Amino acid sequence: MTSDPESLSKARLRVWLKLLKAVNGIEGEIRRNLRDRHRTTLPRFDVMSALARFPDGLKMSDLSSFLKVSNGNVTGIVDKLTEEELVQRVPVPGDKRAQIARLTSKGKAEFEKLAGHHEGWIDTLLDALSMEDLETLSDTLERVLSQSTEKERADA
Amino acid sequence: MTSDPESLSKARLRVWLKLLKAVNGIEGEIRRNLRDRHRTTLPRFDVMSALARFPDGLKMSDLSSFLKVSNGNVTGIVDKLTEEELVQRVPVPGDKRAQIARLTSKGKAEFEKLAGHHEGWIDTLLDALSMEDLETLSDTLERVLSQSTEKERADA
DNA sequence: CCAAGATATTTTAAGCTTAAAATTTCAGCC
DNA sequence: GGCTGAAATTTTAAGCTTAAAATATCTTGG
């Protein structure tokens, strides 16, 4: 049987590499589509996607923690989206340090369009997965995620 | 039932986002470990890992296509690994354009150490997955990968 | 009030990434 | 031999990313 700890560890490593390959392949395809068909990038899409979930906008720091990227990172991306009038910065009454980033109506319209295409691309790329596959995969990922959540608590 | 095409598409999108979250979480942990415990980075590890599979080394272009990154990218990474004497560039007899990058003995030793720790980190991070989970997941990913392989053929 | 520490954000420096341009060398053909 | 296009690599320009430093503002305790 292939169930000693040694082979389990090797099997986990092989699956990890395959997982990475699949995710990188799909992500690459999304990036290509965003670039070639919509003249934008994944980080910009991610920021717009986050802001679309919060119609009243998000403080810069909340946006960066939601996206799990650094503060300085969102500063740069929001700068550019703001230049293009897809996002606007709104001062927070009573706190001159903070700013709220929110989609403009132009930004909302642009995001709706992107989001529809994005869902279609994913649908095609994951075409091989049935509803049953998705449920199994979702459960599996859930267990992996709760593992990393434990790790985060340990680090904090 | 939840099996109309609409909900299948939404389910695929949700699973994709969860997949991304899991993979990014694990990858982030690997990057942190490489940085904090070994003063190195994932791209450097990836290059060394590729070279470790080919004891005779790889041409720069073969290295970049193996890793699926641009030529210019590996140039920069190999430059730095070379400065640290972990990698060396060897001229190709009969073709003055080409160079072969290969691990030095110092590089090999360094990589062995990293690879052992790397396998341990993955083992811990995927601790929740049994051999059976791994087999199911591997099959699922295989189907996703063959989908993207078809796509690549279509593009070429 | 005000000093000191905390908080929100931006700036900076360094590294990774890509596509495209530039450079060097090769291979084939006349 | 020499020209032309292909091939291997590096360079360049632009964007993303982070951690750490810098700035500005707020809050709290004295």
Coordinates of C-alpha atoms in Angstrom, one line a residue, chain A:
Chain A
M1 CA 0.0 0.0 0.0
T2 CA 1.0 3.6 -0.5
S3 CA 0.1 4.9 2.9
D4 CA 3.2 5.4 4.9
P5 CA 3.9 8.9 6.0
E6 CA 6.7 9.3 3.5
S7 CA 4.6 8.6 0.5
L8 CA 1.8 10.7 1.9
S9 CA 4.1 13.7 2.1
K10 CA 5.4 13.1 -1.5
A11 CA 1.8 12.8 -2.7
R12 CA 0.9 16.1 -1.1
L13 CA 3.8 17.7 -2.8
R14 CA 2.8 16.3 -6.2
V15 CA -0.8 17.5 -5.7
W16 CA 0.4 20.9 -4.6
L17 CA 2.5 21.3 -7.8
K18 CA -0.5 20.2 -9.9
L19 CA -2.7 22.6 -8.0
L20 CA -0.3 25.4 -8.7
K21 CA -0.1 24.5 -12.4
A22 CA -3.9 24.5 -12.8
V23 CA -4.4 27.7 -10.9
N24 CA -1.5 29.5 -12.6
G25 CA -2.8 28.3 -16.0
I26 CA -6.3 29.6 -15.3
E27 CA -5.1 32.9 -13.8
G28 CA -2.8 33.4 -16.8
E29 CA -5.7 33.0 -19.1
I30 CA -7.8 35.5 -17.2
R31 CA -4.9 38.0 -17.3
R32 CA -4.6 37.5 -21.0
N33 CA -8.3 38.0 -21.5
L34 CA -8.4 41.2 -19.4
R35 CA -5.4 42.6 -21.2
D36 CA -6.3 41.7 -24.8
R37 CA -10.0 42.1 -24.6
H38 CA -10.4 44.9 -22.1
R39 CA -7.1 46.7 -21.8
T40 CA -7.0 46.2 -18.1
T41 CA -5.2 44.0 -15.5
L42 CA -6.1 41.5 -12.8
P43 CA -5.1 43.7 -9.9
R44 CA -7.3 46.5 -11.2
F45 CA -10.2 44.0 -11.7
D46 CA -9.7 42.8 -8.1
V47 CA -9.9 46.3 -6.7
M48 CA -13.0 47.1 -8.7
S49 CA -14.5 43.8 -7.7
A50 CA -14.0 44.5 -4.0
L51 CA -15.4 48.0 -4.4
A52 CA -18.4 46.6 -6.2
R53 CA -19.3 44.6 -3.2
F54 CA -19.4 47.7 -1.0
P55 CA -21.6 50.3 -2.8
D56 CA -20.7 52.9 -0.1
G57 CA -17.0 52.3 -0.7
L58 CA -14.2 51.1 1.5
K59 CA -11.5 52.9 3.5
M60 CA -8.1 52.4 1.8
S61 CA -6.9 50.3 4.7
D62 CA -10.0 48.1 4.7
L63 CA -9.6 47.7 0.9
S64 CA -6.1 46.5 1.4
S65 CA -6.9 44.1 4.2
F66 CA -9.9 42.7 2.3
L67 CA -7.7 42.0 -0.7
K68 CA -4.8 40.8 1.5
V69 CA -2.3 43.1 -0.2
S70 CA -0.2 46.0 1.2
N71 CA -1.5 49.5 1.8
G72 CA 1.0 50.9 -0.6
N73 CA -0.1 48.6 -3.3
V74 CA -3.8 49.7 -3.3
T75 CA -2.6 53.3 -3.2
G76 CA -1.0 52.9 -6.6
I77 CA -3.8 51.0 -8.2
V78 CA -6.5 53.3 -6.8
D79 CA -4.4 56.3 -8.1
K80 CA -4.6 55.0 -11.6
L81 CA -8.3 54.0 -11.5
T82 CA -9.0 57.5 -10.1
E83 CA -7.2 59.1 -13.0
E84 CA -9.5 57.2 -15.3
E85 CA -12.5 58.2 -13.3
L86 CA -13.5 54.6 -12.6
V87 CA -12.9 55.2 -8.8
Q88 CA -13.1 58.3 -6.6
R89 CA -11.7 59.1 -3.3
V90 CA -14.1 60.5 -0.8
P91 CA -13.0 62.2 2.5
V92 CA -14.2 60.7 5.7
P93 CA -16.1 63.2 7.8
G94 CA -14.4 63.6 11.1
D95 CA -11.1 61.9 10.2
K96 CA -8.8 63.8 7.9
R97 CA -6.4 60.9 7.8
A98 CA -8.8 58.5 6.1
Q99 CA -10.2 58.3 2.6
I100 CA -13.0 56.1 1.2
A101 CA -12.5 54.7 -2.3
R102 CA -15.6 53.9 -4.2
L103 CA -16.6 53.1 -7.8
T104 CA -17.9 56.0 -9.8
S105 CA -21.0 55.3 -11.9
K106 CA -18.6 54.9 -14.9
G107 CA -16.6 52.4 -12.8
K108 CA -19.8 50.5 -11.8
A109 CA -20.8 50.2 -15.4
E110 CA -17.3 49.1 -16.5
F111 CA -17.2 46.5 -13.7
E112 CA -20.6 45.0 -14.6
K113 CA -19.3 44.4 -18.1
L114 CA -16.0 42.9 -16.9
A115 CA -17.7 40.7 -14.3
G116 CA -20.0 39.2 -16.8
H117 CA -17.2 38.2 -19.1
H118 CA -15.1 37.0 -16.2
E119 CA -17.8 34.6 -15.1
G120 CA -18.0 33.3 -18.6
W121 CA -14.3 32.7 -18.9
I122 CA -14.3 30.8 -15.6
D123 CA -17.3 28.8 -16.7
T124 CA -15.4 27.7 -19.8
L125 CA -12.1 27.0 -18.0
L126 CA -13.9 24.9 -15.4
D127 CA -16.2 23.3 -18.0
A128 CA -14.8 19.8 -17.0
L129 CA -16.2 20.1 -13.5
S130 CA -19.8 18.9 -12.7
M131 CA -21.8 20.1 -9.8
E132 CA -20.8 17.1 -7.9
D133 CA -17.1 17.7 -8.6
L134 CA -17.6 21.3 -7.5
E135 CA -19.1 20.2 -4.2
T136 CA -16.3 17.7 -3.5
L137 CA -13.7 20.2 -4.4
S138 CA -15.3 22.9 -2.3
D139 CA -15.3 20.7 0.7
T140 CA -11.7 19.8 0.2
L141 CA -10.6 23.4 -0.1
E142 CA -12.6 24.3 2.9
R143 CA -10.6 21.9 5.0
V144 CA -7.3 23.2 3.5
L145 CA -8.5 26.8 4.3
S146 CA -9.4 26.1 7.9
Q147 CA -5.9 24.6 8.3
S148 CA -4.3 27.9 7.1
T149 CA -6.7 29.8 9.3
E150 CA -5.4 27.9 12.3
K151 CA -1.9 28.9 11.3
E152 CA -2.8 32.5 11.1
R153 CA -4.2 32.5 14.6
A154 CA -1.0 30.9 15.8
D155 CA 1.0 33.7 14.2
A156 CA -1.1 36.5 15.5

